[in-house]
Short mmCIF file of C-alpha atoms in Angstrom, two decimals:
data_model
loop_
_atom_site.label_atom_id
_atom_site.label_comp_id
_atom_site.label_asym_id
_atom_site.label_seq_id
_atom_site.Cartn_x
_atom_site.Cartn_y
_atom_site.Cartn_z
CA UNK A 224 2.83 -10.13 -6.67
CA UNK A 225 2.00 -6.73 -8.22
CA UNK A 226 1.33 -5.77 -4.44
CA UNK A 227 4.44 -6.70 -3.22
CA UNK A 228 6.20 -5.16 -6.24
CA UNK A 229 4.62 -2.07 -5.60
CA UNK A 230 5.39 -1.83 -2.10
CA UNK A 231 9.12 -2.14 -3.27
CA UNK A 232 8.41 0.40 -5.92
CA UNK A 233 7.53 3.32 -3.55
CA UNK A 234 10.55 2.79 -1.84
CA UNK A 235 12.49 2.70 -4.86
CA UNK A 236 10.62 4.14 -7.67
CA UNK A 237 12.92 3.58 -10.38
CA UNK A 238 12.64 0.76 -13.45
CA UNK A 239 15.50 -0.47 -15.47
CA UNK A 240 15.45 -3.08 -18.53
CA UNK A 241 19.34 -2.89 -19.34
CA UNK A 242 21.77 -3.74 -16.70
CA UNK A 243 24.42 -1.65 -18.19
CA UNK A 244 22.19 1.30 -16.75
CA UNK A 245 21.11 -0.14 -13.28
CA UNK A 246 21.76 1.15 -10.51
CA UNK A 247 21.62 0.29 -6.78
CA UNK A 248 17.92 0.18 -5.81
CA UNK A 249 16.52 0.35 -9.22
CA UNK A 250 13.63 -2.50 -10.29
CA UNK A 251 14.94 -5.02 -12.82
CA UNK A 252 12.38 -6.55 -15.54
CA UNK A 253 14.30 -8.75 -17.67
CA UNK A 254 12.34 -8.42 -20.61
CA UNK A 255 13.01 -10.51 -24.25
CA UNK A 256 13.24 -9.64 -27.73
CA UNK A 257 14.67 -10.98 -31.40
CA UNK A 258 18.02 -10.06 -30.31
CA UNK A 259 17.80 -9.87 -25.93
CA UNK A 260 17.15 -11.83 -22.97
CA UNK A 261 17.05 -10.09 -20.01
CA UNK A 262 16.45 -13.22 -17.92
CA UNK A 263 20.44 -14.29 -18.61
CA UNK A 264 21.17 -11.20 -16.44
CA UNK A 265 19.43 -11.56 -13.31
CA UNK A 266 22.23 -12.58 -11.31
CA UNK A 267 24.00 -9.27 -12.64
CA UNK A 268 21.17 -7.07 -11.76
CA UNK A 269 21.68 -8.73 -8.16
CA UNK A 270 24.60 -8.27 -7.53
CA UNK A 271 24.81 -4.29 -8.41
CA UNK A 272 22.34 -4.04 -5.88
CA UNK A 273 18.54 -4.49 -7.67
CA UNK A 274 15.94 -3.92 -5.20
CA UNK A 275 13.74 -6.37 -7.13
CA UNK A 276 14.14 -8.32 -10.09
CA UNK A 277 11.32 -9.70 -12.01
CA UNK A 278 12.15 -12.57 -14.22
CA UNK A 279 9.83 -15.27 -16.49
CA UNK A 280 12.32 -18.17 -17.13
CA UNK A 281 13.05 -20.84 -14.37
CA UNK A 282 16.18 -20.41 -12.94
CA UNK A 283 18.20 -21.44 -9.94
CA UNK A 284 18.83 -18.41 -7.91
CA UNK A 285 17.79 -18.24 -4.51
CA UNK A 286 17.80 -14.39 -3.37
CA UNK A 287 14.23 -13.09 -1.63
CA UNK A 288 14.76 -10.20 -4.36
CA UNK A 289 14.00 -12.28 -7.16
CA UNK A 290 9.87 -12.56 -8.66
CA UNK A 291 9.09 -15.36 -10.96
CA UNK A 292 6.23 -14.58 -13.50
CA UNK A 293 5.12 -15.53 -16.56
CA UNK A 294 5.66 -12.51 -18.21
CA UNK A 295 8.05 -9.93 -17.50
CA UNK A 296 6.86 -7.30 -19.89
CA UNK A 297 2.87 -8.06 -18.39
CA UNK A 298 3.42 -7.59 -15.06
CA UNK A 299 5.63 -4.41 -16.00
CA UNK A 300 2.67 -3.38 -17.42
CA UNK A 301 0.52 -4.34 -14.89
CA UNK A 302 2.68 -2.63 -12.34
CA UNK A 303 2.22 0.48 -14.49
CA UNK A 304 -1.47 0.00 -14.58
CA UNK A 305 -1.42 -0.04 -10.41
CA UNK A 306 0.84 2.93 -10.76
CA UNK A 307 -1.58 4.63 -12.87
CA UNK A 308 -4.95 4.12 -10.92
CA UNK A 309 -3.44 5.88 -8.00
CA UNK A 310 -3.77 8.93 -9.52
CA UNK A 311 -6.62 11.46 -10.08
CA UNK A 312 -5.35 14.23 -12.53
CA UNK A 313 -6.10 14.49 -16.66
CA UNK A 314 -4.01 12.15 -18.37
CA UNK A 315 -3.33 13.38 -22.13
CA UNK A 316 -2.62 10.47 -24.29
CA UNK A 317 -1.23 11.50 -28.08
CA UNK A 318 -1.10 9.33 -31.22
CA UNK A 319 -0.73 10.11 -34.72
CA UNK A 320 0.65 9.58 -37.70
CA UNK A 321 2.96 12.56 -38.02
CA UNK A 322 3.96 15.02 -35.28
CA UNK A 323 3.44 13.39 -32.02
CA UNK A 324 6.21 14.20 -30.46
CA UNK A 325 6.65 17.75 -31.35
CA UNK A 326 3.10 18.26 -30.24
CA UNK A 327 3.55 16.60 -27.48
CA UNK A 328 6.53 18.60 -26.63
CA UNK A 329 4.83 21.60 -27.16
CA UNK A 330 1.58 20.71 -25.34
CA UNK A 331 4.12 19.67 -22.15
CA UNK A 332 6.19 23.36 -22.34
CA UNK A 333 2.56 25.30 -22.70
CA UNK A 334 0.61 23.15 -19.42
CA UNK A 335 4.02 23.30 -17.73
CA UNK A 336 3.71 27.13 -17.49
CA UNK A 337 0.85 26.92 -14.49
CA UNK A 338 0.93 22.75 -13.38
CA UNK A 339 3.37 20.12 -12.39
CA UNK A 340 3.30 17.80 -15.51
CA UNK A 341 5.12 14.39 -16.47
CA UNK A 342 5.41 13.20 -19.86
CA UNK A 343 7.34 10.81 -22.26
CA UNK A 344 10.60 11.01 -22.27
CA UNK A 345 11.77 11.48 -25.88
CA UNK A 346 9.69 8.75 -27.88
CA UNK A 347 9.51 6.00 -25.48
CA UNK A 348 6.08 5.24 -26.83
CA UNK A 349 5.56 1.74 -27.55
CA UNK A 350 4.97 -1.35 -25.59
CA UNK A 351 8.41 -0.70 -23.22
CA UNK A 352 8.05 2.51 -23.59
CA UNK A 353 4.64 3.69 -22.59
CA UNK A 354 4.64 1.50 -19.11
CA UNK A 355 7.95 2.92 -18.04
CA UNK A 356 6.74 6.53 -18.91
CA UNK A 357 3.30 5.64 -16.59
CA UNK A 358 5.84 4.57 -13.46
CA UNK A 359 8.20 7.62 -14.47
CA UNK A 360 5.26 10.01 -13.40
CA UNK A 361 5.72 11.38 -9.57
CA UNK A 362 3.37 11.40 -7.24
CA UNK A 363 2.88 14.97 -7.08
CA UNK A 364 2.23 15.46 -10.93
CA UNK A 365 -0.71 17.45 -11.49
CA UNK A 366 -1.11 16.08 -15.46
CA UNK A 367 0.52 13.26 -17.50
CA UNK A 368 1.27 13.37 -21.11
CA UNK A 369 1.85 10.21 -23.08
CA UNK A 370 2.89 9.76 -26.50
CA UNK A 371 1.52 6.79 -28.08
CA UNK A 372 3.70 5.14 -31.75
CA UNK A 373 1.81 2.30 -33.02
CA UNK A 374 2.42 0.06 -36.46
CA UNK A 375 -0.24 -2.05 -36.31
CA UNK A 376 -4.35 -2.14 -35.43
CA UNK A 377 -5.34 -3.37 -31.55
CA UNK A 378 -2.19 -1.67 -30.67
CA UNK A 379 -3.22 2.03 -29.05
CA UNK A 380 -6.28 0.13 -27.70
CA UNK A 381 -3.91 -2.28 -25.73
CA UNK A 382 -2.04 0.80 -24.73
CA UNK A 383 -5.40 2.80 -23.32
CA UNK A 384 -6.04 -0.46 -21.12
CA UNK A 385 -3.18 0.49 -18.65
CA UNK A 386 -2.65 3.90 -19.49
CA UNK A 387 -6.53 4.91 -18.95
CA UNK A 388 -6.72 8.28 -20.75
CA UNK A 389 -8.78 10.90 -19.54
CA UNK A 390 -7.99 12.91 -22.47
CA UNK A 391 -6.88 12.25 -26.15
CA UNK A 392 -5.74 13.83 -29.42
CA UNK A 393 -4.96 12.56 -32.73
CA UNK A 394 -2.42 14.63 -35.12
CA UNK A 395 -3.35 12.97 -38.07
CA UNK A 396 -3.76 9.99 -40.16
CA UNK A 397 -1.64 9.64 -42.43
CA UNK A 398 0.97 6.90 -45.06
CA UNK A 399 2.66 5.90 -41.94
CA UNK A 400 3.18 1.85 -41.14
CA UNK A 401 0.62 1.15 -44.57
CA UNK A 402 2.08 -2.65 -43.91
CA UNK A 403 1.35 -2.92 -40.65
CA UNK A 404 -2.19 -1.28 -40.36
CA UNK A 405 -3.14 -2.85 -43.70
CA UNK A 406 -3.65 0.73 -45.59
CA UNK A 407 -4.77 4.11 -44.95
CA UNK A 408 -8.33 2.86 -43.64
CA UNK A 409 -6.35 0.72 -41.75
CA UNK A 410 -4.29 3.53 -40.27
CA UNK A 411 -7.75 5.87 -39.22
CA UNK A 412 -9.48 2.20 -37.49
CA UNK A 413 -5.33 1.83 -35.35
CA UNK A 414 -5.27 5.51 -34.33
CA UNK A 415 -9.17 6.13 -33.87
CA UNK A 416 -8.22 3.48 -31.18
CA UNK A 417 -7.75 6.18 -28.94
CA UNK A 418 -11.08 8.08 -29.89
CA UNK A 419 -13.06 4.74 -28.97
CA UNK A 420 -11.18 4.52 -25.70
CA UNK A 421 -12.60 8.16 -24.96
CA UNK A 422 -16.31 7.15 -26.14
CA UNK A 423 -16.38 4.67 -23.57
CA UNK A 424 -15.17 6.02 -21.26
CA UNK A 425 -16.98 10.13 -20.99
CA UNK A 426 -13.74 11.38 -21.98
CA UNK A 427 -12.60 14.47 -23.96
CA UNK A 428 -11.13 14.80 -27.65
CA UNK A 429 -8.73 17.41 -28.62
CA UNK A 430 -9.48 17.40 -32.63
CA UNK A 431 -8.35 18.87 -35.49
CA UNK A 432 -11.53 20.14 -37.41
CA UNK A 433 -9.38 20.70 -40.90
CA UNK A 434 -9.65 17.20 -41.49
CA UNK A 435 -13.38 15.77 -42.58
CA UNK A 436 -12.58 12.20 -41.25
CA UNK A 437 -12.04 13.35 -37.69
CA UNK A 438 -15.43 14.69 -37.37
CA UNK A 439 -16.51 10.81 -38.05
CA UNK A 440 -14.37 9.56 -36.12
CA UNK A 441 -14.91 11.72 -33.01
CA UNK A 442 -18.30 11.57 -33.47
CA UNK A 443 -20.05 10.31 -29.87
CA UNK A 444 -17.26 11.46 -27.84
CA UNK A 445 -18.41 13.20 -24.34
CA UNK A 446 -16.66 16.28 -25.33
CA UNK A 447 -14.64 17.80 -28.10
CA UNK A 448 -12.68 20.82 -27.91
CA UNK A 449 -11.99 21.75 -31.53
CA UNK A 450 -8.62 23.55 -33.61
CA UNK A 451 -8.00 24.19 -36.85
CA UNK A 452 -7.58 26.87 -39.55
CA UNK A 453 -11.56 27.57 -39.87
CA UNK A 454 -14.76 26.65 -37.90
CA UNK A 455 -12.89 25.05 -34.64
CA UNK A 456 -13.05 26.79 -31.31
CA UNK A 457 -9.29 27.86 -31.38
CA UNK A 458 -8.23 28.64 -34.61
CA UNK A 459 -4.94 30.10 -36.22
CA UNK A 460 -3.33 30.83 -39.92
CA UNK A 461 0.54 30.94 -40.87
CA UNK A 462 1.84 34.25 -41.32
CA UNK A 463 4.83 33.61 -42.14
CA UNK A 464 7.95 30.36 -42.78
CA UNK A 465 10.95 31.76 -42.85
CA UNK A 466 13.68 31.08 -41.47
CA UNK A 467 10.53 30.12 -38.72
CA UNK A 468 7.11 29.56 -38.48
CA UNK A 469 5.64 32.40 -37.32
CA UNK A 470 1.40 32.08 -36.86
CA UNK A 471 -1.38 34.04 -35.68
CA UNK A 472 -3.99 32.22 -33.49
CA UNK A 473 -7.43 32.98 -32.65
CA UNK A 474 -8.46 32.29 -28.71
CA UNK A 475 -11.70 34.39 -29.47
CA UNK A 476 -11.28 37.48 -26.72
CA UNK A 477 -7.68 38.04 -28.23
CA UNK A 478 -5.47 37.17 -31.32
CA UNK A 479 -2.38 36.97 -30.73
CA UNK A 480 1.21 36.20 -33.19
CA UNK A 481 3.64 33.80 -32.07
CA UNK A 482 7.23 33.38 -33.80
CA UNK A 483 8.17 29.70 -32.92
CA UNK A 484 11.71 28.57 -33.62
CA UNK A 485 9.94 25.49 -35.24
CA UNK A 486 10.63 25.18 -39.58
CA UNK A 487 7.75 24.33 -41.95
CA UNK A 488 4.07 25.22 -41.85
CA UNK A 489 3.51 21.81 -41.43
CA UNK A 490 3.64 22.71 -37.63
CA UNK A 491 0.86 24.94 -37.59
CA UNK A 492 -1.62 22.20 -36.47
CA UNK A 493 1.05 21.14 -33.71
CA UNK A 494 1.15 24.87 -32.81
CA UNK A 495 -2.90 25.01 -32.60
CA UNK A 496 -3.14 21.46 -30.83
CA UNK A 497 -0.95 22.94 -27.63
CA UNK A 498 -2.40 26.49 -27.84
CA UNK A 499 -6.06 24.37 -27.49
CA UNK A 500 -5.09 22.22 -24.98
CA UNK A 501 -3.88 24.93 -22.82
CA UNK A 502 -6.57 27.33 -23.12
CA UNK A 503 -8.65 24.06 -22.20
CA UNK A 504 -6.73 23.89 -19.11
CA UNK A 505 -7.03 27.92 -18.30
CA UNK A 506 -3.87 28.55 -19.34
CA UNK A 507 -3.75 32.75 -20.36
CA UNK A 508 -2.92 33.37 -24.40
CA UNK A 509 -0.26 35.52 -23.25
CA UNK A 510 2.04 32.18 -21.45
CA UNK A 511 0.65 29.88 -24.32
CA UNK A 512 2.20 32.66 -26.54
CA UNK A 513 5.14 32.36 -24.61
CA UNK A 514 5.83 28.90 -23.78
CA UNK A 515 5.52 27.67 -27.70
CA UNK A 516 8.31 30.44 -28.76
CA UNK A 517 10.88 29.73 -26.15
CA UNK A 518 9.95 25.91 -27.55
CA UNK A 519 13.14 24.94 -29.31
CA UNK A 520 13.37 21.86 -31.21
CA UNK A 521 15.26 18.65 -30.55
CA UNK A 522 16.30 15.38 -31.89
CA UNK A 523 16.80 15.91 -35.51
CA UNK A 524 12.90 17.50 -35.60
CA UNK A 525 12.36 20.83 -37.69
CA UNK A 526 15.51 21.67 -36.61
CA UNK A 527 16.76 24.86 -38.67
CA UNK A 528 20.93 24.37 -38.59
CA UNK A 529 23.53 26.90 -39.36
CA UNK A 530 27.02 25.30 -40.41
CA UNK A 531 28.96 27.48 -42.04
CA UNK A 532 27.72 29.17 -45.25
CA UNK A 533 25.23 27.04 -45.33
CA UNK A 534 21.82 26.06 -43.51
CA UNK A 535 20.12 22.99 -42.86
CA UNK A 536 16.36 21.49 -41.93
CA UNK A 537 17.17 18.65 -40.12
CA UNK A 538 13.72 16.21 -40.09
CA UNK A 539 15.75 13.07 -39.79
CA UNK A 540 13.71 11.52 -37.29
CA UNK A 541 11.11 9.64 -38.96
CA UNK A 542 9.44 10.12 -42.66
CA UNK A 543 6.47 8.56 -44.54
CA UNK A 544 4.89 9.47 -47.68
CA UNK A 545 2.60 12.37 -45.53
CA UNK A 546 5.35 14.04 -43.80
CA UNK A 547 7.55 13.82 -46.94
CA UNK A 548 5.28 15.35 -48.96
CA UNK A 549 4.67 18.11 -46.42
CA UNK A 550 7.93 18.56 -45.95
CA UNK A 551 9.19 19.07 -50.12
CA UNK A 552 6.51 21.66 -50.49
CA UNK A 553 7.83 23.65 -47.45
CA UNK A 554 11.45 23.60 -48.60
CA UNK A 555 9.99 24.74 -52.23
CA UNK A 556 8.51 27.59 -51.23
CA UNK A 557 11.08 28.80 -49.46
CA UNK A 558 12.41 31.94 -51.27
CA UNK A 559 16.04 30.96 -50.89
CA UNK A 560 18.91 29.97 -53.66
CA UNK A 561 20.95 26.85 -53.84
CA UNK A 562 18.41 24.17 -52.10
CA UNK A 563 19.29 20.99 -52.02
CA UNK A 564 16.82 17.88 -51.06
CA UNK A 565 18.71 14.94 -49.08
CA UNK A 566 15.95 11.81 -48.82
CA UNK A 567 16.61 8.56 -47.28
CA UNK A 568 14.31 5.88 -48.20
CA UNK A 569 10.81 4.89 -46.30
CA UNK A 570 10.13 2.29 -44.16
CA UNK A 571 7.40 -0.62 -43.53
CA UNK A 572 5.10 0.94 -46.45
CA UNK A 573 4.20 -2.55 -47.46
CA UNK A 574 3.00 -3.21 -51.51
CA UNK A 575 2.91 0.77 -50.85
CA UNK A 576 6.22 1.49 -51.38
CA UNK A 577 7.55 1.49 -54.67
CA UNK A 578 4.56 3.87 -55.95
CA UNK A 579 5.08 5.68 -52.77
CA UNK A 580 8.49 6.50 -53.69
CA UNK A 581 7.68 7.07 -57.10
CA UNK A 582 4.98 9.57 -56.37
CA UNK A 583 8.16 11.65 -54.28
CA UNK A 584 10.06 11.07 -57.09
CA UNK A 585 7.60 12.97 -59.46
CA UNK A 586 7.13 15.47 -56.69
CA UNK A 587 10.94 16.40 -56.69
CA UNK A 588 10.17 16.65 -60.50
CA UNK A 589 7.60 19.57 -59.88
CA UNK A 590 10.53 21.94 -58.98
CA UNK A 591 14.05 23.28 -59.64
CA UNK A 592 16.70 22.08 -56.91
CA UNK A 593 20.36 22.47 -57.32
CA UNK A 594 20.45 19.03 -56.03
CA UNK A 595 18.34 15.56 -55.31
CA UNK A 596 20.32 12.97 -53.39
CA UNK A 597 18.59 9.78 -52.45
CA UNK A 598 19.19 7.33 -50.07
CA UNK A 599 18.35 3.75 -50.02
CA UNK A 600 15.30 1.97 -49.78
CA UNK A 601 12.96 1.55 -52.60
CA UNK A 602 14.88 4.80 -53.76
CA UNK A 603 16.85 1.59 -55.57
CA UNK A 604 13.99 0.10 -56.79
CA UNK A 605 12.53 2.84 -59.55
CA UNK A 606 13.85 5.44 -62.54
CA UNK A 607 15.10 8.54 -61.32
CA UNK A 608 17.45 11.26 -62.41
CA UNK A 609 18.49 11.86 -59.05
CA UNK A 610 22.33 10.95 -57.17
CA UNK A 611 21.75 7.48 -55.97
CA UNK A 612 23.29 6.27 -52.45
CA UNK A 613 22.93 2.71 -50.34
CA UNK A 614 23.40 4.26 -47.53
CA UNK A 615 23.68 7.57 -45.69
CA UNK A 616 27.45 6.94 -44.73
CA UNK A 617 28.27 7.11 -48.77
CA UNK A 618 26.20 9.84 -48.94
CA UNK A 619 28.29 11.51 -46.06
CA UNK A 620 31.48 10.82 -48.41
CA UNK A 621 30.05 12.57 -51.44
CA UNK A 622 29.15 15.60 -49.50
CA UNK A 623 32.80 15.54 -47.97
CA UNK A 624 33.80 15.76 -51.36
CA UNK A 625 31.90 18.05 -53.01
CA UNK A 626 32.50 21.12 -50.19
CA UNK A 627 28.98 22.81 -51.11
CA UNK A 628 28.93 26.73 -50.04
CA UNK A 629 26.12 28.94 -49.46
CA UNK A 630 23.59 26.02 -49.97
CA UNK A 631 19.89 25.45 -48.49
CA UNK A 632 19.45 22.04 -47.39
CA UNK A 633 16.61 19.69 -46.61
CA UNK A 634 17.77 16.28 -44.54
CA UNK A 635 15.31 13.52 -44.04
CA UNK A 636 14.19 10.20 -44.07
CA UNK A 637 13.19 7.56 -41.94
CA UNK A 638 15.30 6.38 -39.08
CA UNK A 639 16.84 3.52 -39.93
CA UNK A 640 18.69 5.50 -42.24
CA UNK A 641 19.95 7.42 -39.72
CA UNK A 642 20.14 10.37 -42.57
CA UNK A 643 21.70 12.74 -40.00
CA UNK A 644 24.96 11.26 -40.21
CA UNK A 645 25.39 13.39 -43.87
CA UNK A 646 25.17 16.42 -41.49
CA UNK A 647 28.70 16.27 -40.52
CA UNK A 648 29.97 16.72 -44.16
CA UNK A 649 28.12 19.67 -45.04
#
C-alpha cells in the first residue's frame, strides 16, 4: 500500500490531517486523538477532492481513493520513512531540552546562505509533526533540518527510525518533562536517544563541550565537531546583552563579532551551535556572520518588544525550571529601571513541581523588581509575596488597570498559559 500511496504522493505531494485545511489533491490521513477522529471525515475529505484518503476504521464507502489500514498515523509514518530513503543529502536532526527551535532556526538561515534546505515548520516536532515535516522536504533539497520535542524516554529513538539522521545535536538537558522522562537522568537517557542513533549508525555529533555530561554521552560517536565557550573547535564569548546579544566567535583563521537581534545570553550556545554547523558545511565566517544577525525572532521567542514607553522580552513559548532560571538572571542583569517579571506556571514537572516553583520563587527573592506577577500552576500551591493570578486573562485585566509607563518587562511561562495574551495590556 505504501507503494501505491507513494505513487499518488509524487503526483500530489501534499498531506493534510484536518479537513478544514484540505484542499483538492491533497493526501488525507484521518488520524485519532483524546478529542479527534479523523476517520468520521473521510467522506468530507472526498468530496473536496482528496487524491487519497487513508483511513483505519471499517467503513462503508466505496470510492477507489479510499486505503484501509490499521493505522493511519503508521503508515503516515511509514510513507515518510519511503519519502525519506529517497534521498542522499545530510539530514540534521535537533532535540533538546531548551532552544531547539531557535537553533534550529538559526542553523536553517546560516546553511540556507550556500544550499537548498527544508526544515520544520515552526515546532511541528512530535509524532504528527516530524512525519509531515519528512514528506514536506522537496526533492531538490540539498539538506533537511528536523526538530525533534519529546516528553518521554523511547520517544526520539522512535523518531530516528523513520527520520534516519545523518547528523545530530543536542542543546541541552535540562528540567524539562521531569514527569514524563522520570527525572533529570531520565531526561539525558530520552535526548541521548539521538546520540545512540548516531553511534550506530557512523554518524556525526554537533556537541556542546561546556557541558561535562555531553562528553559521556557522545562518547563513541564516528565524529564530533565540538562548540562551546572554551576547548571546542568553534568557540565564542558574549560581549555584550543589551538591548541584544551581541558575541564574538572564534572559527580559528578569523574572529569575528556578530550583533544578533536575539535577547538573553542564554542564546550564545544557539549562536555557536549554527556558526559550527555551518563552518562544518564550508559555509565562510563572513555569511555565518551575516545570516545569524539578519535572524529575527518569532513566535513569542526572545522577542525584544517596544509598546509604547515601555519594552518587553517576550519568551512565552515554552518554560521549565532551566530556561526560567536562565531567563531571571538575564533580565537581572540588565542595567535598566522599572523591571517587572510576568511568570506563568510550569508544566508536566511531575513530584518536581512544587520545589521547582519554590526554588523560582526564592530566585525572584535574590533581586529588586518593581514587580512579580505570577500566573497559575503550582504558583497556587506555595508562600509567596508575589501578585497572584489563575490565569493569564486576569492577569491581562490587572495590567489594563494599572497603565504601567516606562517599565522593563519579562513575559513567560509555559504554553498552556498562553502568557502572551498580558501583552496586549501593557
Amino acid at each position: 500500500m505504501i507503494e501505491r500511496l507513494y505513487e499518488i504522493y509524487k503526483q500530489h505531494p501534499h498531506i493534510q490531517t484536518d479537513t478544514r485545511k484540505l484542499k483538492a489533491g491533497e493526501l488525507f490521513f484521518a488520524l485519532k486523538g483524546p478529542n479527534f477522529n479523523g476517520n468520521l471525515f473521510a467522506q468530507q475529505a472526498l468530496e473536496v477532492g482528496a487524491s487519497a484518503v487513508i483511513v483505519d476504521e471499517p467503513n462503508s464507502i466505496d470510492d477507489e481513493r479510499l486505503f484501509q489500514t490499521a493505522d493511519a498515523l503508521v503508515a503516515l509514518q511509514q510513507l515518510a520513512l519511503h519519502h525519506r530513503k529517497k534521498f542522499n543529502i545530510p539530514v540534521l536532526a535537533i532535540t533538546g531540552s531548551n532552544g531547539k527551535t531557535t537553533t534550529k532556526e538559526l542553523i536553517n538561515a546560516v546553511l540556507s546562505t550556500t544550499y537548498c534546505t527544508s526544515t520544520t515548520v515552526g515546532n511541528l516536532n512530535n509524532h504528527i509533526g516530524i512525519p509531515l515535516t519528512l514528506l514536506s522536504i522537496p526533492f531538490d533539497a540539498e539538506i533537511a533540518i528536523i526538530e525533534m520535542g519529546a516528553n518521554h524516554q523511547k520517544e526520539i529513538e522512535s523518531y530516528c527510525a523513520y527520520t534516519q539522521p545523518t547528523h545530530g545535536l543536542i542543546t541541552n538537558c535540562g528540567k524539562a518533562h521531569l514527569e514524563g522522562f522520570g527525572g533529570e537522568e531520565g531526561v539525558k537517557k530520552g535526548k541521548g536517544e539521538l546520540f545512540d542513533y548516531l553511534r550506530k549508525t557512523n554518524g556525526t555529533a554537533f556537541v556542546l563541550w561546556d557541558f561535562d555530561y555531553f562528553h559521556t554521552m557522545s562518547d563513541g560517536i564516528n565524529k564530533i565537531i565540538t562548540y562551546g565557550t572554551h576547548d571546542a573547535l568553534i568557540t565564542g564569548k558574549t560581549i555584550k546583552v543589551e538591548p541584544f546579544l551581541e558575541v564574538n566567535l572564534n572559527f580559528t583563521e578569523e574572529n569575528i563579532n556578530i550583533k544578533s537581534q536575539l535577547v538573553g545570553d542564554y542564546n550564545l550556545p544557539n549562536i555557536l551551535a549554527a556558526a559550527a554547523v555551518g563552518k562544518y558545511f564550508d559555509i565562510s565566517p563572513e555569511k555565518i556572520k551575516q545570516a545569524i544577525e539578519e535572524y529575527i525572532p518569532t513566535n513569542s521567542r526572545s522577542q525584544l518588544v517596544t509598546k509604547g514607553t515601555n519594552r518587553i522580552i517576550l519568551d512565552a513559548y515554552n518554560a521549565n525550571p532551566t530556561s526560567m532560571k536562565a531567563a531571571i538572571e538575564n533580565f537581572a542583569g540588565l542595567q535598566v529601571e522599572n523591571k517587572y517579571v510576568l511568570l506563568g506556571g510550569m508544566m508536566e514537572l511531575g513530584d518536581e513541581s512544587v520545589k521547582e516553583h519554590t526554588k523560582l520563587v526564592a530566585l525572584l527573592q535574590d533581586y529588586k523588581w518593581k514587580g512579580v506577577v505570577l500566573v497559575g500552576g503550582d504558583f497556587a500551591s506555595i508562600q509567596h509575596p508575589y501578585l497572584f493570578f489563575k490565569t493569564a486573562e486576569e492577569a491581562k485585566v490587572w495590567l489594563s488597570e494599572t497603565k504601567i509607563e516606562n517599565g522593563y518587562f519579562l513575559i513567560k511561562g509555559s504554553r498552556s498559559m498562553k502568557m502572551e495574551v498580558t501583552l496586549d495590556a501593557i
